[in-house]
mmCIF file of C-alpha atoms and ligand atoms in Angstrom:
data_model
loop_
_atom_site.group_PDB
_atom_site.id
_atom_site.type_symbol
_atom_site.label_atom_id
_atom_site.label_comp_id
_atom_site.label_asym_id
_atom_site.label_seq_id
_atom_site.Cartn_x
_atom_site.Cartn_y
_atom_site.Cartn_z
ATOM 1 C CA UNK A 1 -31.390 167.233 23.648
ATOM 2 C CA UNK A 2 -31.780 166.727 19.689
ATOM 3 C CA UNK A 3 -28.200 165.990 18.175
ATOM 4 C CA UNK A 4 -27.482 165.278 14.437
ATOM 5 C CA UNK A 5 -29.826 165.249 11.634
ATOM 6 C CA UNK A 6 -30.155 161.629 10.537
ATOM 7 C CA UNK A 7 -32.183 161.849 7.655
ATOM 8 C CA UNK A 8 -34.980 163.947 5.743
ATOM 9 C CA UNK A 9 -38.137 161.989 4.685
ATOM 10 C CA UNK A 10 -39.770 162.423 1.448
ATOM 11 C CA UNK A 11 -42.913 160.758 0.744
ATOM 12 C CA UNK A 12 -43.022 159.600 -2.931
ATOM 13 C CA UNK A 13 -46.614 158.512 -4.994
ATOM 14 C CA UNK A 14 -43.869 156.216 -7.304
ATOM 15 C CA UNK A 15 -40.800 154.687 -5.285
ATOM 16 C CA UNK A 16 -38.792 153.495 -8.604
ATOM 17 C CA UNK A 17 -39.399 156.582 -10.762
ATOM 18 C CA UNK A 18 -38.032 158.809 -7.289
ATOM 19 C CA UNK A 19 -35.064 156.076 -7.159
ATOM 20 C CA UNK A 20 -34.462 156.836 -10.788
ATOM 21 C CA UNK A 21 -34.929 160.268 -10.402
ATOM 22 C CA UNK A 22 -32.110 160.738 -7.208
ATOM 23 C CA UNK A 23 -29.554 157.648 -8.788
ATOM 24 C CA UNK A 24 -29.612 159.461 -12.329
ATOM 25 C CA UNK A 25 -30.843 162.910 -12.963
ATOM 26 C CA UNK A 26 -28.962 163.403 -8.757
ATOM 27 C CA UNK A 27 -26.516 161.262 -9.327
ATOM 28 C CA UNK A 28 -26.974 159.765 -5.886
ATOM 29 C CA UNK A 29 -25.704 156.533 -3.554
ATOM 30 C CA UNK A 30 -29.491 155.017 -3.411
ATOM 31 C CA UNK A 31 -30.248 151.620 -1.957
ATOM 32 C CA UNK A 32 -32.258 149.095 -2.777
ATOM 33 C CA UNK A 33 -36.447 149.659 -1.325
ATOM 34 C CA UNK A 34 -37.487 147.611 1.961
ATOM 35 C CA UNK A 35 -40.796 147.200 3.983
ATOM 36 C CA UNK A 36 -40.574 148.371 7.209
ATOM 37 C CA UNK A 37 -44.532 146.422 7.827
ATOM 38 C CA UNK A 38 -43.971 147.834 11.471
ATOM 39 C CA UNK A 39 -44.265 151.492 10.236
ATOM 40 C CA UNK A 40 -46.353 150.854 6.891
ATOM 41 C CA UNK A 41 -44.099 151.874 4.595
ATOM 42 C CA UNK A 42 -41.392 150.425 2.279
ATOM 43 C CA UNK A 43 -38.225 152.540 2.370
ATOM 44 C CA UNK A 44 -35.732 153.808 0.462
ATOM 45 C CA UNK A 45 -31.713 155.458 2.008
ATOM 46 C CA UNK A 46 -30.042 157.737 -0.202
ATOM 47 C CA UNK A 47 -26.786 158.414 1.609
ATOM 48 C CA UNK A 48 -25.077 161.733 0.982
ATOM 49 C CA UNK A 49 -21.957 163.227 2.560
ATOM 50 C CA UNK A 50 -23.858 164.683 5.221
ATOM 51 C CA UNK A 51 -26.675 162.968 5.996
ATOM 52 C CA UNK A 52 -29.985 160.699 4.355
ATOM 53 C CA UNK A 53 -32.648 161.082 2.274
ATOM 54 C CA UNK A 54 -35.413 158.471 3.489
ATOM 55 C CA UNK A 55 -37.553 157.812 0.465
ATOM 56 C CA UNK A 56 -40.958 156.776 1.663
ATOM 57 C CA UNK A 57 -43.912 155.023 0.048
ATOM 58 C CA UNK A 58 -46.853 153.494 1.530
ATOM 59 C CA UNK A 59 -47.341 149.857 2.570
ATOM 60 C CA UNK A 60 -50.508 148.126 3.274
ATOM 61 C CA UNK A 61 -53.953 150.128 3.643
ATOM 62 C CA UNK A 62 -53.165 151.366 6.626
ATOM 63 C CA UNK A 63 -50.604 153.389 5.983
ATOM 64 C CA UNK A 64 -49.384 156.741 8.284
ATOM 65 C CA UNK A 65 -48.541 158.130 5.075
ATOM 66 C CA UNK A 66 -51.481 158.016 3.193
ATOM 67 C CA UNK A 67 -53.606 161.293 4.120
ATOM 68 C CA UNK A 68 -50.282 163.050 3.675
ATOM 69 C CA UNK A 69 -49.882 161.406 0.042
ATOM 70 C CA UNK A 70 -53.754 161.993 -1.070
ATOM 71 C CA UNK A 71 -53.121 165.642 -0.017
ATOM 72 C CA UNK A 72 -49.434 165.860 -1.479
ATOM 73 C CA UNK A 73 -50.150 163.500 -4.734
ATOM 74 C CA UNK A 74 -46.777 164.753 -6.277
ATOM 75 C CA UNK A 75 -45.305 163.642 -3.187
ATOM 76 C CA UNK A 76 -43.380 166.451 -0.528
ATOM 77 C CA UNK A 77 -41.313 166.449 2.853
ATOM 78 C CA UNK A 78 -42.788 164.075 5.207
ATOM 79 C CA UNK A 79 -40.495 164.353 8.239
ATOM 80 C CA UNK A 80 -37.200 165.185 9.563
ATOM 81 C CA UNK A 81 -35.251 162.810 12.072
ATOM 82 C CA UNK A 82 -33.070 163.976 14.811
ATOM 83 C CA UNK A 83 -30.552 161.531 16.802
ATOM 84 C CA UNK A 84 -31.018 161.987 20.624
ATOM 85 C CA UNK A 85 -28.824 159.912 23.168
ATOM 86 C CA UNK A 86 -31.403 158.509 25.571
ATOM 87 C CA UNK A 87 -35.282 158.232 23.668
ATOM 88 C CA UNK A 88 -36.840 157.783 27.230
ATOM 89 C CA UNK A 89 -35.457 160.711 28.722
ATOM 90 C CA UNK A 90 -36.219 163.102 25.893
ATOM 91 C CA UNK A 91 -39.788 161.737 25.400
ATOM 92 C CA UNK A 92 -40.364 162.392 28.875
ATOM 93 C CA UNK A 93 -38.634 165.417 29.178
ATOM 94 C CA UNK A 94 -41.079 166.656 25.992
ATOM 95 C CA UNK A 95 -44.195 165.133 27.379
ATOM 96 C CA UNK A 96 -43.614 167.327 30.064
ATOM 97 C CA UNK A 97 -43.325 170.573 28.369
ATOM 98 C CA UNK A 98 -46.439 169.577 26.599
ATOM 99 C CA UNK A 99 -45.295 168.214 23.076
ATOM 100 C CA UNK A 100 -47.343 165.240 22.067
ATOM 101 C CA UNK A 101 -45.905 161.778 21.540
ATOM 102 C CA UNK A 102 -47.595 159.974 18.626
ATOM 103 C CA UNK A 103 -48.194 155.890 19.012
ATOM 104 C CA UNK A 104 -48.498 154.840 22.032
ATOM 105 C CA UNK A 105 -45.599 156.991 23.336
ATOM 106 C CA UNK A 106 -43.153 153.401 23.347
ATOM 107 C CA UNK A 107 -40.716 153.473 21.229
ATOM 108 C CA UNK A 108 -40.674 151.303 17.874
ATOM 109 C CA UNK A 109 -37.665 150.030 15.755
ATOM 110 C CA UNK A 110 -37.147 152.311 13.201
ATOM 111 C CA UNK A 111 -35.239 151.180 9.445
ATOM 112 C CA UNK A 112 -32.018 151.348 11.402
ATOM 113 C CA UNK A 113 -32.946 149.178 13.768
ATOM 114 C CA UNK A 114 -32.358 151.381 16.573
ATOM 115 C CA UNK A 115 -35.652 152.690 18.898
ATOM 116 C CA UNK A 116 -37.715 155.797 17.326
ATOM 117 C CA UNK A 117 -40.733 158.130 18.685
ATOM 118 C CA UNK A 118 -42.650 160.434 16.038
ATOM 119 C CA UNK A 119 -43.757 164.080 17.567
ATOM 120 C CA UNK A 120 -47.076 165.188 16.331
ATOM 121 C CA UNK A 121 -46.560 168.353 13.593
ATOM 122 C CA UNK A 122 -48.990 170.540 15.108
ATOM 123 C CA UNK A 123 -46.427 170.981 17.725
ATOM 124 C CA UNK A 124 -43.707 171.893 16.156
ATOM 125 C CA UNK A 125 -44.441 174.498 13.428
ATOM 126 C CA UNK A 126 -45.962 171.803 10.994
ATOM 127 C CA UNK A 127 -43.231 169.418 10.717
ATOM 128 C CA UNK A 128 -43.453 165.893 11.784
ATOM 129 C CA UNK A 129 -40.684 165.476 13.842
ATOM 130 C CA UNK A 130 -39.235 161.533 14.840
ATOM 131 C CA UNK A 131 -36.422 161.283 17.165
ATOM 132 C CA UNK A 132 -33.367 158.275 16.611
ATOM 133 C CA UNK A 133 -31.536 157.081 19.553
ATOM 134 C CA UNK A 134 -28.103 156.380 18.710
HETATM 135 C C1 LIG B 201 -39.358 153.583 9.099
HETATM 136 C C2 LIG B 201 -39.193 154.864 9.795
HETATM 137 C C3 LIG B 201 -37.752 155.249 10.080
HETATM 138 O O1 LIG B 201 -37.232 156.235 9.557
HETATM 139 O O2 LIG B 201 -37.140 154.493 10.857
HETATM 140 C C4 LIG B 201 -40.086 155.988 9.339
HETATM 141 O O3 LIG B 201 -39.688 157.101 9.170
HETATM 142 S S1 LIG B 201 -41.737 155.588 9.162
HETATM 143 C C5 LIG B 201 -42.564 157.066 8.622
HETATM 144 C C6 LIG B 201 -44.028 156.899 8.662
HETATM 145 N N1 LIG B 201 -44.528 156.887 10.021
HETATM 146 C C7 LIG B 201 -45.096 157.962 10.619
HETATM 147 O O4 LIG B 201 -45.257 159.021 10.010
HETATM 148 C C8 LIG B 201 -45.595 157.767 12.038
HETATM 149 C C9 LIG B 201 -46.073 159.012 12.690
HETATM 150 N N2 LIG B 201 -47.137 159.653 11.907
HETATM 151 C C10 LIG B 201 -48.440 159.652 12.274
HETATM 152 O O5 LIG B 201 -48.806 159.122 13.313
HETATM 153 C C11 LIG B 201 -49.412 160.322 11.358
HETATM 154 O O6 LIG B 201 -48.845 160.362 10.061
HETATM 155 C C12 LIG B 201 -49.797 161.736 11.788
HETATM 156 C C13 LIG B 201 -48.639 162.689 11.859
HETATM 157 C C14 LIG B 201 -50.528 161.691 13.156
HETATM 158 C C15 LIG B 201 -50.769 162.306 10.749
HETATM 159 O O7 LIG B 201 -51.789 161.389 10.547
HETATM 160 P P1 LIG B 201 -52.900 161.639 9.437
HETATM 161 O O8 LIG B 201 -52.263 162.195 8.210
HETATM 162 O O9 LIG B 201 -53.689 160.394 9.323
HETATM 163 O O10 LIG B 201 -53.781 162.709 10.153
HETATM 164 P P2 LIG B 201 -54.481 163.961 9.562
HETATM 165 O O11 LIG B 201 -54.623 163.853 8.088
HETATM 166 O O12 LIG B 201 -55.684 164.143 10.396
HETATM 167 O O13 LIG B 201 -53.438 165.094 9.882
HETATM 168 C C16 LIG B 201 -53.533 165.931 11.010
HETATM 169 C C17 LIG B 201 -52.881 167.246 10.629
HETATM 170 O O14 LIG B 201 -51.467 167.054 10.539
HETATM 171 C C18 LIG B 201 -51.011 167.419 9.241
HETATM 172 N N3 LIG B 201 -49.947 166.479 8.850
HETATM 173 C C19 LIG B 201 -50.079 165.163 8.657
HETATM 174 N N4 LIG B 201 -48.900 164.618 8.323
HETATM 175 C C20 LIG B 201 -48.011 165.643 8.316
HETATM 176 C C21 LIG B 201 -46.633 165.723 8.043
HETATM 177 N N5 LIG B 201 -45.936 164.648 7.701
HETATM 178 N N6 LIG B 201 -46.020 166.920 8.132
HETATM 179 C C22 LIG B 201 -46.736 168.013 8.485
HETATM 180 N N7 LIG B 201 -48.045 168.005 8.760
HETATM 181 C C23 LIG B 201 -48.675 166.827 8.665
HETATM 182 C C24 LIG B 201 -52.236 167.298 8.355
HETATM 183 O O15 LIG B 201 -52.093 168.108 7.220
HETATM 184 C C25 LIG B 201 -53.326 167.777 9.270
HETATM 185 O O16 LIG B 201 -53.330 169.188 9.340
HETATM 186 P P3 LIG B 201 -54.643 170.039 9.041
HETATM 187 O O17 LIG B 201 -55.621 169.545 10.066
HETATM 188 O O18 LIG B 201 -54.217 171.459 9.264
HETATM 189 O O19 LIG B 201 -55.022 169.708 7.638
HETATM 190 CO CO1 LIG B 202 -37.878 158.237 9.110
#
């Protein structure tokens, strides 16, 4: 079902000091930050040969990423995204062997503006997992 890696998320307490830190000390392709209000976050693409880094930073109060960040404060791995061909099919093909769908299980548009579902951690050895369909 899951296909290519499309990017690893790191969640960062400073956005332009990580930016600095992957465009300089890295040496890195890193775009320029955007808020994805949708997800609460503003985001960051770092595009390597392979694959993305998704630097992530919290937006609004609200934020899915702000537990993670209080209990990171230096920041860590926040999820892994994997590119799946039909998002329908292989939500309901995982609800059914009994991995939970975070959200309301509907899709969202993710910072590629292509549909994306987030698997809760707990399922899946404790890593947030969120699906891409390409
Ligand atoms: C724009 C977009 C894109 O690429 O297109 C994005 O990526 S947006 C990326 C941001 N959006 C999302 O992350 C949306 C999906 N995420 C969520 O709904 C949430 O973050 C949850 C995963 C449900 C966690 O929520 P929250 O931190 O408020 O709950 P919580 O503190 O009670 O955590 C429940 C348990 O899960 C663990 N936990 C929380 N976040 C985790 C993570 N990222 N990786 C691994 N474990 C994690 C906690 O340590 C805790 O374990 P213990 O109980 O053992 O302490
Ligand atoms: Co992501």
């Amino acid at each position: 079902m899951i296909g290519r890696l499309n990017h690893v998320a790191i969640a960062v307490p400073d956005l332009n000091s990580a930016m600095a830190m992957y465009r300089e000390t890295l040496g890195a392709d890193v775009a320029e930050p955007f808020d994805q209000p949708e997800h609460g976050v503003t985001v960051v693409f770092i595009t390597l040969p392979n694959t993305k880094i998704e630097l992530i930073h919290p937006l609004g109060d609200d934020s899915p990423i702000n537990n993670f960040l209080a209990k990171n404060p230096d920041g860590g791995i926040h999820h892994m995204c994997y590119e799946v061909g039909d998002i329908i099919a292989a939500r309901d093909q995982l609800i059914a062997n009994g991995a939970r769908v975070l959200g309301n299980g509907e899709p969202k548009i993710g910072a590629h503006g292509k549909p994306v579902l987030f698997l809760h951690p707990k399922d899946f050895n404790g890593t947030l997992i969120e699906l891409e369909q390409v």
